[in-house]
mmCIF file of C-alpha atoms in Angstrom:
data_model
loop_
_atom_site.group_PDB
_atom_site.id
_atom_site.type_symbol
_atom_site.label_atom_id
_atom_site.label_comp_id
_atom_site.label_asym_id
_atom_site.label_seq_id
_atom_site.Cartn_x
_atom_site.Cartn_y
_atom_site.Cartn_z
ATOM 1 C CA UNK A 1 168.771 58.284 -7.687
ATOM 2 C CA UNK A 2 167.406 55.482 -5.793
ATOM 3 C CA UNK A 3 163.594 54.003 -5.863
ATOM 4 C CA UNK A 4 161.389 53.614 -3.535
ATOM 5 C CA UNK A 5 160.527 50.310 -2.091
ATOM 6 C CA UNK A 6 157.526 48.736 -0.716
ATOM 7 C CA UNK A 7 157.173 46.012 1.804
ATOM 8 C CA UNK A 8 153.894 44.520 3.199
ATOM 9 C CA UNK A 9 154.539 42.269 6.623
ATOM 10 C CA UNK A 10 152.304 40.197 8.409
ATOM 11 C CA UNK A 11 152.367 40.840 11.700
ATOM 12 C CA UNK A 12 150.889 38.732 15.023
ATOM 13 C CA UNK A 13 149.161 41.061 17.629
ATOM 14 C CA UNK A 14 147.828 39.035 20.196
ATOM 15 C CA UNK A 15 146.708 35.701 20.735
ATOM 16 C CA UNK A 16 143.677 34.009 21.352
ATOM 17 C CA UNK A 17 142.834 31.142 24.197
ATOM 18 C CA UNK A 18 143.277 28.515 21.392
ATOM 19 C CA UNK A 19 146.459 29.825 20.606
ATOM 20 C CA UNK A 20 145.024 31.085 16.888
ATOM 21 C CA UNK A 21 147.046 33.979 16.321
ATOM 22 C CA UNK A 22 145.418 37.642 15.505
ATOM 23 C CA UNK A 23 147.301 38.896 12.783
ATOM 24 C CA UNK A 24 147.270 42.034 10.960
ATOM 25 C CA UNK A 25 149.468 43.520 7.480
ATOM 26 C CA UNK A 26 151.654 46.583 7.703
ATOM 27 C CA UNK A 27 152.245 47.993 4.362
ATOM 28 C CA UNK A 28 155.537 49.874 4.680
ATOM 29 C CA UNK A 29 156.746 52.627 1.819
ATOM 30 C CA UNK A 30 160.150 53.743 1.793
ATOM 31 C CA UNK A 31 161.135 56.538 -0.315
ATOM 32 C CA UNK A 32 163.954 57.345 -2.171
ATOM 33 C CA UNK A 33 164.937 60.610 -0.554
ATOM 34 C CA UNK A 34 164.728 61.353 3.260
ATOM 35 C CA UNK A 35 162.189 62.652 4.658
ATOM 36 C CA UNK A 36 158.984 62.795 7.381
ATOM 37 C CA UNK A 37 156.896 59.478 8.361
ATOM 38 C CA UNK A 38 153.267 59.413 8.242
ATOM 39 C CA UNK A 39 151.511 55.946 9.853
ATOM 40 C CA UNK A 40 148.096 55.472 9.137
ATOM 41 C CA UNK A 41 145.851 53.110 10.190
ATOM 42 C CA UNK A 42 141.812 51.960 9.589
ATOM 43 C CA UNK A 43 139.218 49.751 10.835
ATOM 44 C CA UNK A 44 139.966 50.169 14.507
ATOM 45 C CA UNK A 45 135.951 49.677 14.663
ATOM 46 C CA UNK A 46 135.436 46.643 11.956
ATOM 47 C CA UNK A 47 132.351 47.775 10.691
ATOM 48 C CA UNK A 48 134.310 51.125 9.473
ATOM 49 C CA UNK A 49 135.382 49.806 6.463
ATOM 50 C CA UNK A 50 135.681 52.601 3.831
ATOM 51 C CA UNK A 51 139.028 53.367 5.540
ATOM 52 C CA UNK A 52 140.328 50.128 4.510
ATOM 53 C CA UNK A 53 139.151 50.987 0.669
ATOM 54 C CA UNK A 54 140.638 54.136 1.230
ATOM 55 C CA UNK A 55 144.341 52.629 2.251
ATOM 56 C CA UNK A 56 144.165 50.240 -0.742
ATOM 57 C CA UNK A 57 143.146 52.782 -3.504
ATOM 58 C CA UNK A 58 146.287 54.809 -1.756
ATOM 59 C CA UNK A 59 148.379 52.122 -2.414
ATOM 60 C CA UNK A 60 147.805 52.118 -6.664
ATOM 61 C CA UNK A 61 148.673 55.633 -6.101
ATOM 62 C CA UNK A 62 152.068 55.817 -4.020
ATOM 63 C CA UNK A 63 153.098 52.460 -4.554
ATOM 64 C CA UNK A 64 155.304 53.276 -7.949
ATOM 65 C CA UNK A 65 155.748 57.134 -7.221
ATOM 66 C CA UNK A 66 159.229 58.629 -5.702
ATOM 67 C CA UNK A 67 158.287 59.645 -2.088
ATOM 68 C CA UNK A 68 160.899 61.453 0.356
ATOM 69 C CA UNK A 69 160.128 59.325 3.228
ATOM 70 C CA UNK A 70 158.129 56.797 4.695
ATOM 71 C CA UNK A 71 154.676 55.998 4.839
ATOM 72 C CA UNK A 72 153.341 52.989 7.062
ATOM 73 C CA UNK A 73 150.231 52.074 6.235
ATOM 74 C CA UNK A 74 147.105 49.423 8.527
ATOM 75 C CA UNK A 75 144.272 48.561 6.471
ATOM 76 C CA UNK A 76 142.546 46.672 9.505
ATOM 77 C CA UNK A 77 144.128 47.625 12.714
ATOM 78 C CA UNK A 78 141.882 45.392 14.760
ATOM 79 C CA UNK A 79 141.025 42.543 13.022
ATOM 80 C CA UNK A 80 138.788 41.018 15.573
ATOM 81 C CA UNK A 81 136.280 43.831 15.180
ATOM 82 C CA UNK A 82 136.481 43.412 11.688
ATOM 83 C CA UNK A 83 135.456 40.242 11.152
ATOM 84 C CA UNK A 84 132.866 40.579 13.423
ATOM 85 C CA UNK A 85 131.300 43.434 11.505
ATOM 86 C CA UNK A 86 131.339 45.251 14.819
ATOM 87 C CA UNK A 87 132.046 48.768 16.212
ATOM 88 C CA UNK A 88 133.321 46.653 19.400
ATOM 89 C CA UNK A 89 134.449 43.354 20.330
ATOM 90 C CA UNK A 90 132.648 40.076 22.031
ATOM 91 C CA UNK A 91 133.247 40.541 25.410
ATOM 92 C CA UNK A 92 134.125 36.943 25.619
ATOM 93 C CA UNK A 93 137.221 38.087 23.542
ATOM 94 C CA UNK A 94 138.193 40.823 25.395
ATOM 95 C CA UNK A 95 135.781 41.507 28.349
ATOM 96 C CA UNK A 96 138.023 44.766 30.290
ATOM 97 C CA UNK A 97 138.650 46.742 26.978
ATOM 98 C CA UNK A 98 136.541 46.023 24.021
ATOM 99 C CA UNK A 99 136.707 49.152 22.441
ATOM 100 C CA UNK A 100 140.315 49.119 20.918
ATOM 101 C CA UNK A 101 140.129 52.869 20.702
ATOM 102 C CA UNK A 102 139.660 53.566 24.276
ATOM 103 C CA UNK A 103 143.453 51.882 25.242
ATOM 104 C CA UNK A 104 146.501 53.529 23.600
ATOM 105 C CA UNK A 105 149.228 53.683 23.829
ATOM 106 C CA UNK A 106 148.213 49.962 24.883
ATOM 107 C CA UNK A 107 150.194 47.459 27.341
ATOM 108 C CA UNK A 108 152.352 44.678 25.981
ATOM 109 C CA UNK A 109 151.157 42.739 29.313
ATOM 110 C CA UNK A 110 147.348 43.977 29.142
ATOM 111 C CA UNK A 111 144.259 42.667 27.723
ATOM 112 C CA UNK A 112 143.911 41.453 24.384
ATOM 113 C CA UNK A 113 143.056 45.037 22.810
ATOM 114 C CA UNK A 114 146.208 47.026 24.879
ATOM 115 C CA UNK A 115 148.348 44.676 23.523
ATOM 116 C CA UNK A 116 147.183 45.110 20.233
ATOM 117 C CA UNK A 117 147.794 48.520 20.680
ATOM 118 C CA UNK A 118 150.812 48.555 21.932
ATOM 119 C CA UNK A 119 152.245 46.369 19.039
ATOM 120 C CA UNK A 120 150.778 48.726 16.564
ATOM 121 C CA UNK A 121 152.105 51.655 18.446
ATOM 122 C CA UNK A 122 155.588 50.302 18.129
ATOM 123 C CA UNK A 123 155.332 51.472 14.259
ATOM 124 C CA UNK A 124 152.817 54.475 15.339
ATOM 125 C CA UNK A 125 155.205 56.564 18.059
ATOM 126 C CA UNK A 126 158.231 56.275 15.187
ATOM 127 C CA UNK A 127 156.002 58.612 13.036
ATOM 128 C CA UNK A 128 155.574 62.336 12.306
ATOM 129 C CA UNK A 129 152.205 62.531 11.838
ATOM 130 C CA UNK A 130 149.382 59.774 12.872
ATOM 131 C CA UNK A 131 145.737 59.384 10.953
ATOM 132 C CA UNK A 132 143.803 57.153 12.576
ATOM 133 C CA UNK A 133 140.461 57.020 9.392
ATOM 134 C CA UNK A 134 137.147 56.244 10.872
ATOM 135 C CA UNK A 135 134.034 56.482 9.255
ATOM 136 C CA UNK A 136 131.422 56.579 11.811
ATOM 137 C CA UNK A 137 128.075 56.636 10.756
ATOM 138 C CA UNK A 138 125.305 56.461 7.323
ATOM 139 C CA UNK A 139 124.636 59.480 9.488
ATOM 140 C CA UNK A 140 127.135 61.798 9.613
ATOM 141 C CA UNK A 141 128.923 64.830 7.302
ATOM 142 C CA UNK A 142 132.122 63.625 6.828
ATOM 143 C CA UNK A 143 134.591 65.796 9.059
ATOM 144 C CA UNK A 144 138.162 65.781 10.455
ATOM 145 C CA UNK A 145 138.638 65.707 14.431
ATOM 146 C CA UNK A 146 141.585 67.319 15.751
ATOM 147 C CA UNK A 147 142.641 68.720 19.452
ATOM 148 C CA UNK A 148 141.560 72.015 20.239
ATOM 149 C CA UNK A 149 144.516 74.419 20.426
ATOM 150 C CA UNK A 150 147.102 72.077 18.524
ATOM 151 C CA UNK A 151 148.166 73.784 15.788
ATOM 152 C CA UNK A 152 150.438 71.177 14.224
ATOM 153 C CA UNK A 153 147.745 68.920 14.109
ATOM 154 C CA UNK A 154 144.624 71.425 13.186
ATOM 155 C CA UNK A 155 146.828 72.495 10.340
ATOM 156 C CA UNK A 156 146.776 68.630 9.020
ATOM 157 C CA UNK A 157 143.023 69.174 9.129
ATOM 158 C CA UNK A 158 142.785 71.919 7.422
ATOM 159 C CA UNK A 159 145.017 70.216 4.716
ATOM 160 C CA UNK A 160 143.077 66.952 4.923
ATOM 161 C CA UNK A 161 140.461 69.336 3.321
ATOM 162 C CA UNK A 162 136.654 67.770 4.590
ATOM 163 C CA UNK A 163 134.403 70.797 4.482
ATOM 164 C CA UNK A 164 133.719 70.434 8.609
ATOM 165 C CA UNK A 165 136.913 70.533 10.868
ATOM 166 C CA UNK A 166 136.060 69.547 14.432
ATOM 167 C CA UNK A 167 138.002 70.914 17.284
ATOM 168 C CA UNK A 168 137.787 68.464 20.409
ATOM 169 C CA UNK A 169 139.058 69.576 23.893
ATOM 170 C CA UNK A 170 140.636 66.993 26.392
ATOM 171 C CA UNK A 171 141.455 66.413 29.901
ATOM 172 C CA UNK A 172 141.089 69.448 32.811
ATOM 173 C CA UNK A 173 139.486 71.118 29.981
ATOM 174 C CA UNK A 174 137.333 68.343 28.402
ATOM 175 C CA UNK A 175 133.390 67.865 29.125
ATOM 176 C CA UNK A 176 132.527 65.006 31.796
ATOM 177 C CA UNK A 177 131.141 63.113 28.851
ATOM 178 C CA UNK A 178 134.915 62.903 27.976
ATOM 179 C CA UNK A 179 136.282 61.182 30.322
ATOM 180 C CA UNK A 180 133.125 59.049 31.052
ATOM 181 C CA UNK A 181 133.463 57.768 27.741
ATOM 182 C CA UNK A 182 137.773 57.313 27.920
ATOM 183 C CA UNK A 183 138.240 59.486 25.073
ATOM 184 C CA UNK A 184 141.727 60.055 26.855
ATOM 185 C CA UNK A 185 142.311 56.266 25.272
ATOM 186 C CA UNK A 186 141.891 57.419 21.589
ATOM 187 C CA UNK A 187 144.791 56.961 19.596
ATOM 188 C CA UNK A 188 145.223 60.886 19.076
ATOM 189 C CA UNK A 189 145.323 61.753 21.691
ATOM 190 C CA UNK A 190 148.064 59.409 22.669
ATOM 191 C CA UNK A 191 150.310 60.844 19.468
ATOM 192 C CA UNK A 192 149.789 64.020 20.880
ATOM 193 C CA UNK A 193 150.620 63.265 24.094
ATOM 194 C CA UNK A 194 153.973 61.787 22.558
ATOM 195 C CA UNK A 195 154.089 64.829 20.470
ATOM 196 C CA UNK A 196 153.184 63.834 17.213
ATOM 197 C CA UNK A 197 150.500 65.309 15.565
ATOM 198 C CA UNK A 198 147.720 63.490 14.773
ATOM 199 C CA UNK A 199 143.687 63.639 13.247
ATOM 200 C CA UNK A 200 141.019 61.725 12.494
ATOM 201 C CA UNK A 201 139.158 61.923 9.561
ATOM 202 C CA UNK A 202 135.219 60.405 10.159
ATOM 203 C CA UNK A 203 134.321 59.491 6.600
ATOM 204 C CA UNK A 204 130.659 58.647 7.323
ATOM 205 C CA UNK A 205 129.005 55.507 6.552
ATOM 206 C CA UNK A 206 129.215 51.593 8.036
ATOM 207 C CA UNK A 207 129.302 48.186 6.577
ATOM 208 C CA UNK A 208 129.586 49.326 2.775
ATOM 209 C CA UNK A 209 131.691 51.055 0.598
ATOM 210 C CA UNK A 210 130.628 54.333 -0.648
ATOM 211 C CA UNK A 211 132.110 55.848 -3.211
ATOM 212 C CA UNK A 212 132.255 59.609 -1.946
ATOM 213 C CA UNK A 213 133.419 59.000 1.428
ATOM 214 C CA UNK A 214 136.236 56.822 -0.225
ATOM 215 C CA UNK A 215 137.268 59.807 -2.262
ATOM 216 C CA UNK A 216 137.090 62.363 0.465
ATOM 217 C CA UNK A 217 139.762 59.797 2.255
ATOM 218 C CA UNK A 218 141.762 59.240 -0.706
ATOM 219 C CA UNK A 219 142.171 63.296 -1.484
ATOM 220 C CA UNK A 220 143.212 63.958 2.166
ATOM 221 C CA UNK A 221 145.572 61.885 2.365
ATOM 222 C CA UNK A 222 147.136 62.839 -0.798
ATOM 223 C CA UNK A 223 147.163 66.312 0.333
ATOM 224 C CA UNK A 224 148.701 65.562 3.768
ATOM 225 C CA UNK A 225 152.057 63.608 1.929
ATOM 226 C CA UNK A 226 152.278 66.278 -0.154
ATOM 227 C CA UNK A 227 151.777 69.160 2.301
ATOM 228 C CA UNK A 228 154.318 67.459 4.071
ATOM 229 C CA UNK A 229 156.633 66.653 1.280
ATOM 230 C CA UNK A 230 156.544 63.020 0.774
ATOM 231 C CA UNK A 231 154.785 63.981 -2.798
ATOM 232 C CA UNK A 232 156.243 66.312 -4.920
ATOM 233 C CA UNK A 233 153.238 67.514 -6.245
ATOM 234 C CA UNK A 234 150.964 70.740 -5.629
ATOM 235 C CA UNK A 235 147.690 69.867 -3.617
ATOM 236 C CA UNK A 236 144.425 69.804 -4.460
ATOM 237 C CA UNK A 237 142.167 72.427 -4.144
ATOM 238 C CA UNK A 238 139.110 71.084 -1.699
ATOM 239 C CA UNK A 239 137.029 73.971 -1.363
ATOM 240 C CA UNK A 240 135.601 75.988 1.758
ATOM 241 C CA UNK A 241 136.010 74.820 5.586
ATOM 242 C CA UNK A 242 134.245 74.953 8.561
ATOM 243 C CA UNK A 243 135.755 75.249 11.912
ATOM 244 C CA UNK A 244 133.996 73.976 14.799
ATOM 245 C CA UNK A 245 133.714 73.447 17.992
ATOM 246 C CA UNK A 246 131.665 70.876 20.151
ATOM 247 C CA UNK A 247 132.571 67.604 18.934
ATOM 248 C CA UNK A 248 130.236 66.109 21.739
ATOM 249 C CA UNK A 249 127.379 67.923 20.954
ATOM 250 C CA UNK A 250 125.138 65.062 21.145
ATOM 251 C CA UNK A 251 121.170 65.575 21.583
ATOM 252 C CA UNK A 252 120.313 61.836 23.062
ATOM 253 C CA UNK A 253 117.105 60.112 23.514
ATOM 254 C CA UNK A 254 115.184 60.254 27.004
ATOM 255 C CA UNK A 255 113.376 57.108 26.186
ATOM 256 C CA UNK A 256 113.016 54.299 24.032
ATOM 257 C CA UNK A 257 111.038 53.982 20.659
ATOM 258 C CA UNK A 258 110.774 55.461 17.060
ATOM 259 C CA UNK A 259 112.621 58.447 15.607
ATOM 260 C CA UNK A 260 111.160 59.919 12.963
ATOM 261 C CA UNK A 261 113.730 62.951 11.610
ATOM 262 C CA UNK A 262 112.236 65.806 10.025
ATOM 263 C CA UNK A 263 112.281 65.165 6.379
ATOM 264 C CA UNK A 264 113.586 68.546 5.426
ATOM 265 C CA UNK A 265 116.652 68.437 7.024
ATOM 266 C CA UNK A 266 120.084 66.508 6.131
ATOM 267 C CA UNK A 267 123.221 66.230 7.731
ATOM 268 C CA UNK A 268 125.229 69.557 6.851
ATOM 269 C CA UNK A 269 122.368 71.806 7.302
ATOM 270 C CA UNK A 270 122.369 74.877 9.302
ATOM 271 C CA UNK A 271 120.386 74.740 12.233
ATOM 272 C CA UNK A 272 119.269 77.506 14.751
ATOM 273 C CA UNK A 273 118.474 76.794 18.483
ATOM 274 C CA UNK A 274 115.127 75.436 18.775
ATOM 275 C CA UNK A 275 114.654 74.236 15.491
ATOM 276 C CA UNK A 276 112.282 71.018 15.074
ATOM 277 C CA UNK A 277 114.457 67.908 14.465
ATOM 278 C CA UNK A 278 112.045 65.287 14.563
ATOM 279 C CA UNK A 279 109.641 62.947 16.922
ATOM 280 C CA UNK A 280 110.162 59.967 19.015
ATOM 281 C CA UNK A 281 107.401 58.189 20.095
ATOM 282 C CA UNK A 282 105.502 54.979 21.041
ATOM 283 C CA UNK A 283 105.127 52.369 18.126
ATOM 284 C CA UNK A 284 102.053 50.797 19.913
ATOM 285 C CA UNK A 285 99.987 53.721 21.193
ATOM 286 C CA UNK A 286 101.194 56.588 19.265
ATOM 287 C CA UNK A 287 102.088 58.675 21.976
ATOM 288 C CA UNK A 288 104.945 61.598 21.451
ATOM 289 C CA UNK A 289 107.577 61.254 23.980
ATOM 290 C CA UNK A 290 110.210 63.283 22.817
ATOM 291 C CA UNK A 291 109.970 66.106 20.283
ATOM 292 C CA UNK A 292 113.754 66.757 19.211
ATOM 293 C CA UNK A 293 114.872 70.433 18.801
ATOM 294 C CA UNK A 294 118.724 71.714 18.255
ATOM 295 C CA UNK A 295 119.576 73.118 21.409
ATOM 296 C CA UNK A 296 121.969 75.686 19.867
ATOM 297 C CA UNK A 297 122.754 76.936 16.195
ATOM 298 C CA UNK A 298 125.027 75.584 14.179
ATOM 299 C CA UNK A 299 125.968 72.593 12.032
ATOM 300 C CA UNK A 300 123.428 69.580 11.772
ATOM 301 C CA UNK A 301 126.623 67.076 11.265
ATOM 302 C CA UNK A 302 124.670 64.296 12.765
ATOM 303 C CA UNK A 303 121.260 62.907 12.461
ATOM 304 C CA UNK A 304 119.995 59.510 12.701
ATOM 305 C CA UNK A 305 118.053 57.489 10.432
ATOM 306 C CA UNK A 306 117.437 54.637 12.266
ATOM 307 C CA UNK A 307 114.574 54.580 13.687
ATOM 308 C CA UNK A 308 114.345 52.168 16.475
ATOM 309 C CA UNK A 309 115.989 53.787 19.501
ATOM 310 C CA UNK A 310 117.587 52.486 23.178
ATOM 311 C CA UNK A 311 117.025 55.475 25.695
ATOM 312 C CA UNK A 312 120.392 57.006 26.012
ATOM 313 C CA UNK A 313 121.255 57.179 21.774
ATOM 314 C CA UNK A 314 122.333 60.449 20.636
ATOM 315 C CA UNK A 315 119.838 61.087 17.727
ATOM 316 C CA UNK A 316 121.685 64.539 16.622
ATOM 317 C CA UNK A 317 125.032 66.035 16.957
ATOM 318 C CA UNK A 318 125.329 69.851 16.176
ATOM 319 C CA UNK A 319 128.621 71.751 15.959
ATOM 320 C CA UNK A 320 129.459 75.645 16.258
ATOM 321 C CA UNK A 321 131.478 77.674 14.062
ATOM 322 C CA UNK A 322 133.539 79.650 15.619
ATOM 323 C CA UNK A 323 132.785 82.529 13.501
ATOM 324 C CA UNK A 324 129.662 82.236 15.433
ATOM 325 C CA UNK A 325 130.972 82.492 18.724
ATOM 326 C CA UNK A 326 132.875 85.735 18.328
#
């Protein structure tokens, strides 16, 4: 029997005016045995970064073990963001598209972040299955997004294991918010477009590794290569699920000021419409200008803890079981 090899290759993306190169690594893991391809990929938004600790702990862990397979594996699939610390780029550095996530499949002959994408899709569209880890917010219940009515890829949810599984709609059937925001850009939505099933895990938490949300990533990824069988091993057990609906179920601010959440409530909780959220309000004078209530029940998965607000911020996001909707 053969062994499985590993390869990591530095790889040039795009350039910059200067002619400095933006590189990236592609860790590639080639089993012994045939068998599916999984790509994964983090840090699309560089201030993500438990994804990255999440790719490199899965490394000590498949590196050395017999896989039927492949597994190709981006720790920091844009490094601009990344060094910036930034959810987006300078718009000096890429002033059409500075949200890398909002231009797959990419364009070879586009702006810096579509060609980006499209060199990373050249490794992306050969695979299986896609997971594209993000980890959001300090605000947010870990989850797993996946298209609504795509079983393939709602089944990788399920597998991934987080205790909320989001189902987002898309296109004709999507919210205006959608397409307003070019959700129909988003990497999965691309693999499923090209037929591959894909997710994307939202680990919580920004700018600092965290432990649990690490783990979470770690443990569904496991569970994916071996649900898949890449790993010939039985998966792990990761308790009750959730599945939801509304993955833009965002309650935003109608002005500008200071949020202060209700203490008694943390991400996870179950909410009922009307419930008392918290209070924005004036810094200077005092004045209330927007008491927050859940305007439906379900899941508090989102709610924000920082306090000084731009009009326009979503300050909660609540999900619905579906249980709930039958």
């Amino acid at each position: 029997m053969g062994e499985s090899t590993h390869t990591a290759t530095r790889e040039t993306l795009a350039r910059l005016p200067s002619g400095t190169k933006i590189e990236t690594m592609v860790h590639t893991y080639t089993g012994s045995k045939d068998g599916p391809t999984v790509y994964l990929q983090a840090a699309q938004h560089g201030r993500e970064v438990n994804g990255a600790e999440v790719l490199r702990r899965l490394h000590n862990e498949i590196v050395d073990a017999d896989l039927a397979g492949k597994v190709i594996a981006v720790p920091v699939a844009d490094p601009l963001t990344f060094d910036h610390v930034s959810y987006i780029t300078p718009e000096q550095l890429d002033p059409v598209n500075p949200n890398m996530n909002r231009v797959w499949p990419g364009d070879a002959n586009g702006s810096v972040h579509e060609r980006m994408a499209a060199r990373l899709w050249d490794h992306a569209h050969t695979a299986d299955v896609i997971i594209d880890l993000h980890t959001g917010s300090p605000n947010m219940l870990p989850h797993v997004v996946a298209l609504e009515g795509h079983t393939d890829s709602l089944e990788l949810g399920r597998v991934f294991g987080t205790g909320l599984l989001l189902t987002e709609q898309a296109h004709a059937a999507a919210s205006e918010e959608w397409h307003r925001r070019s959700f129909g850009g988003k990497l999965r939505v691309a693999a499923i477009e090209d037929e591959i099933p894909s997710i994307t895990p939202e680990l919580a938490y920004s700018k600092q590794i965290v432990e649990d949300a690490v783990e979470i990533g770690v443990r569904g990824i496991l569970n994916v290569l071996r649900h898949l069988g890449i790993l010939d091993e039985p998966l792990t057990d990761t308790g009750p699920q959730t599945l939801a609906r509304n993955h833009l179920g965002r309650i935003v601010a109608s002005d500008s000021g200071l949020f202060r959440s209700n203490p008694d409530l943390t991400v996870g909780s179950t909410v009922e419409s009307g419930m008392f959220l918290g209070t924005l309000y004036d810094p200077t004078t005092y004045e209330p200008l927007q008491t927050i209530r859940a305007d439906r029940d379900g899941i508090l998965y989102v709610l924000t803890q920082e306090a000084t607000i731009i009009m326009g911020e979503a300050l909660a996001n609540i999900a619905e079981p579906y249980d709930s909707q039958n």
